[in-house]
């Protein structure tokens, strides 16, 4: 398979950018991944399936605010 024929490991669409070819995941699928999954794929692009098997947190990504006493 040449660079022009590289496919996304998730959706099997052709990959055009050099960064996407290196990680073997297209930009559309890359944006859908959780930050922990992206980090695992950056560490080892050859082990995509193991990175995708990592559990995704059930939160919406917003960290909870600390309880603050607003009264002086």
PDB file of C-alpha atoms in Angstrom:
ATOM      1  CA  UNK A   1       0.000   0.000   0.000  1.00  0.00           C
ATOM      2  CA  UNK A   2       1.490   3.357  -0.977  1.00  0.00           C
ATOM      3  CA  UNK A   3       1.063   6.690   0.754  1.00  0.00           C
ATOM      4  CA  UNK A   4      -1.737   7.618  -1.633  1.00  0.00           C
ATOM      5  CA  UNK A   5      -3.585   4.381  -0.782  1.00  0.00           C
ATOM      6  CA  UNK A   6      -3.306   4.588   3.024  1.00  0.00           C
ATOM      7  CA  UNK A   7      -6.676   4.113   4.719  1.00  0.00           C
ATOM      8  CA  UNK A   8      -7.979   5.144   8.124  1.00  0.00           C
ATOM      9  CA  UNK A   9      -7.872   2.195  10.533  1.00  0.00           C
ATOM     10  CA  UNK A  10     -11.336   3.107  11.831  1.00  0.00           C
ATOM     11  CA  UNK A  11     -13.461   4.208   8.856  1.00  0.00           C
ATOM     12  CA  UNK A  12     -11.293   2.893   5.962  1.00  0.00           C
ATOM     13  CA  UNK A  13     -11.465   6.165   4.024  1.00  0.00           C
ATOM     14  CA  UNK A  14      -8.308   7.383   2.245  1.00  0.00           C
ATOM     15  CA  UNK A  15      -5.873   9.439   4.343  1.00  0.00           C
ATOM     16  CA  UNK A  16      -4.217  12.436   2.738  1.00  0.00           C
ATOM     17  CA  UNK A  17      -2.238  14.331   5.387  1.00  0.00           C
ATOM     18  CA  UNK A  18       1.212  13.217   6.535  1.00  0.00           C
ATOM     19  CA  UNK A  19       0.284  13.439  10.238  1.00  0.00           C
ATOM     20  CA  UNK A  20      -2.798  11.263   9.721  1.00  0.00           C
ATOM     21  CA  UNK A  21      -0.764   8.720   7.729  1.00  0.00           C
ATOM     22  CA  UNK A  22       1.743   8.523  10.582  1.00  0.00           C
ATOM     23  CA  UNK A  23      -0.935   7.798  13.193  1.00  0.00           C
ATOM     24  CA  UNK A  24      -2.989   5.728  10.688  1.00  0.00           C
ATOM     25  CA  UNK A  25      -6.227   7.483  11.677  1.00  0.00           C
ATOM     26  CA  UNK A  26      -7.941  10.150   9.592  1.00  0.00           C
ATOM     27  CA  UNK A  27      -8.609  13.604  10.997  1.00  0.00           C
ATOM     28  CA  UNK A  28     -12.388  13.074  11.235  1.00  0.00           C
ATOM     29  CA  UNK A  29     -11.993   9.936  13.338  1.00  0.00           C
ATOM     30  CA  UNK A  30      -9.119  11.505  15.321  1.00  0.00           C
ATOM     31  CA  UNK A  31     -11.388  14.318  16.565  1.00  0.00           C
ATOM     32  CA  UNK A  32     -13.902  11.755  17.874  1.00  0.00           C
ATOM     33  CA  UNK A  33     -11.343  10.014  20.115  1.00  0.00           C
ATOM     34  CA  UNK A  34     -10.947  10.777  23.818  1.00  0.00           C
ATOM     35  CA  UNK A  35      -7.747  12.571  24.880  1.00  0.00           C
ATOM     36  CA  UNK A  36      -6.466   9.423  26.621  1.00  0.00           C
ATOM     37  CA  UNK A  37      -6.969   7.404  23.445  1.00  0.00           C
ATOM     38  CA  UNK A  38      -5.152  10.027  21.373  1.00  0.00           C
ATOM     39  CA  UNK A  39      -2.227  10.005  23.804  1.00  0.00           C
ATOM     40  CA  UNK A  40      -1.990   6.204  23.657  1.00  0.00           C
ATOM     41  CA  UNK A  41      -1.972   6.259  19.852  1.00  0.00           C
ATOM     42  CA  UNK A  42       0.717   8.967  19.804  1.00  0.00           C
ATOM     43  CA  UNK A  43       2.900   6.783  22.056  1.00  0.00           C
ATOM     44  CA  UNK A  44       2.489   3.693  19.860  1.00  0.00           C
ATOM     45  CA  UNK A  45       0.677   4.160  16.511  1.00  0.00           C
ATOM     46  CA  UNK A  46       1.056   0.453  15.712  1.00  0.00           C
ATOM     47  CA  UNK A  47      -1.171  -0.580  18.630  1.00  0.00           C
ATOM     48  CA  UNK A  48      -4.382   1.248  17.672  1.00  0.00           C
ATOM     49  CA  UNK A  49      -6.784  -1.465  18.828  1.00  0.00           C
ATOM     50  CA  UNK A  50      -5.326  -1.521  22.354  1.00  0.00           C
ATOM     51  CA  UNK A  51      -5.632   2.277  22.561  1.00  0.00           C
ATOM     52  CA  UNK A  52      -9.264   2.126  21.456  1.00  0.00           C
ATOM     53  CA  UNK A  53     -10.001  -0.519  24.096  1.00  0.00           C
ATOM     54  CA  UNK A  54      -9.189   1.979  26.870  1.00  0.00           C
ATOM     55  CA  UNK A  55     -12.343   3.017  28.721  1.00  0.00           C
ATOM     56  CA  UNK A  56     -13.605   6.497  27.953  1.00  0.00           C
ATOM     57  CA  UNK A  57     -14.598   8.568  30.994  1.00  0.00           C
ATOM     58  CA  UNK A  58     -18.343   9.131  31.389  1.00  0.00           C
ATOM     59  CA  UNK A  59     -17.914  12.872  32.012  1.00  0.00           C
ATOM     60  CA  UNK A  60     -18.467  15.617  29.482  1.00  0.00           C
ATOM     61  CA  UNK A  61     -14.867  16.817  29.815  1.00  0.00           C
ATOM     62  CA  UNK A  62     -15.702  19.703  32.132  1.00  0.00           C
ATOM     63  CA  UNK A  63     -13.866  19.589  35.437  1.00  0.00           C
ATOM     64  CA  UNK A  64     -16.026  20.308  38.491  1.00  0.00           C
ATOM     65  CA  UNK A  65     -15.607  23.713  40.106  1.00  0.00           C
ATOM     66  CA  UNK A  66     -14.193  23.838  43.611  1.00  0.00           C
ATOM     67  CA  UNK A  67     -16.600  24.880  46.325  1.00  0.00           C
ATOM     68  CA  UNK A  68     -15.754  28.472  47.099  1.00  0.00           C
ATOM     69  CA  UNK A  69     -17.020  30.686  49.865  1.00  0.00           C
ATOM     70  CA  UNK A  70     -18.037  33.873  48.110  1.00  0.00           C
ATOM     71  CA  UNK A  71     -18.974  35.676  51.349  1.00  0.00           C
ATOM     72  CA  UNK A  72     -16.100  37.714  52.838  1.00  0.00           C
TER      73      UNK A  72
END
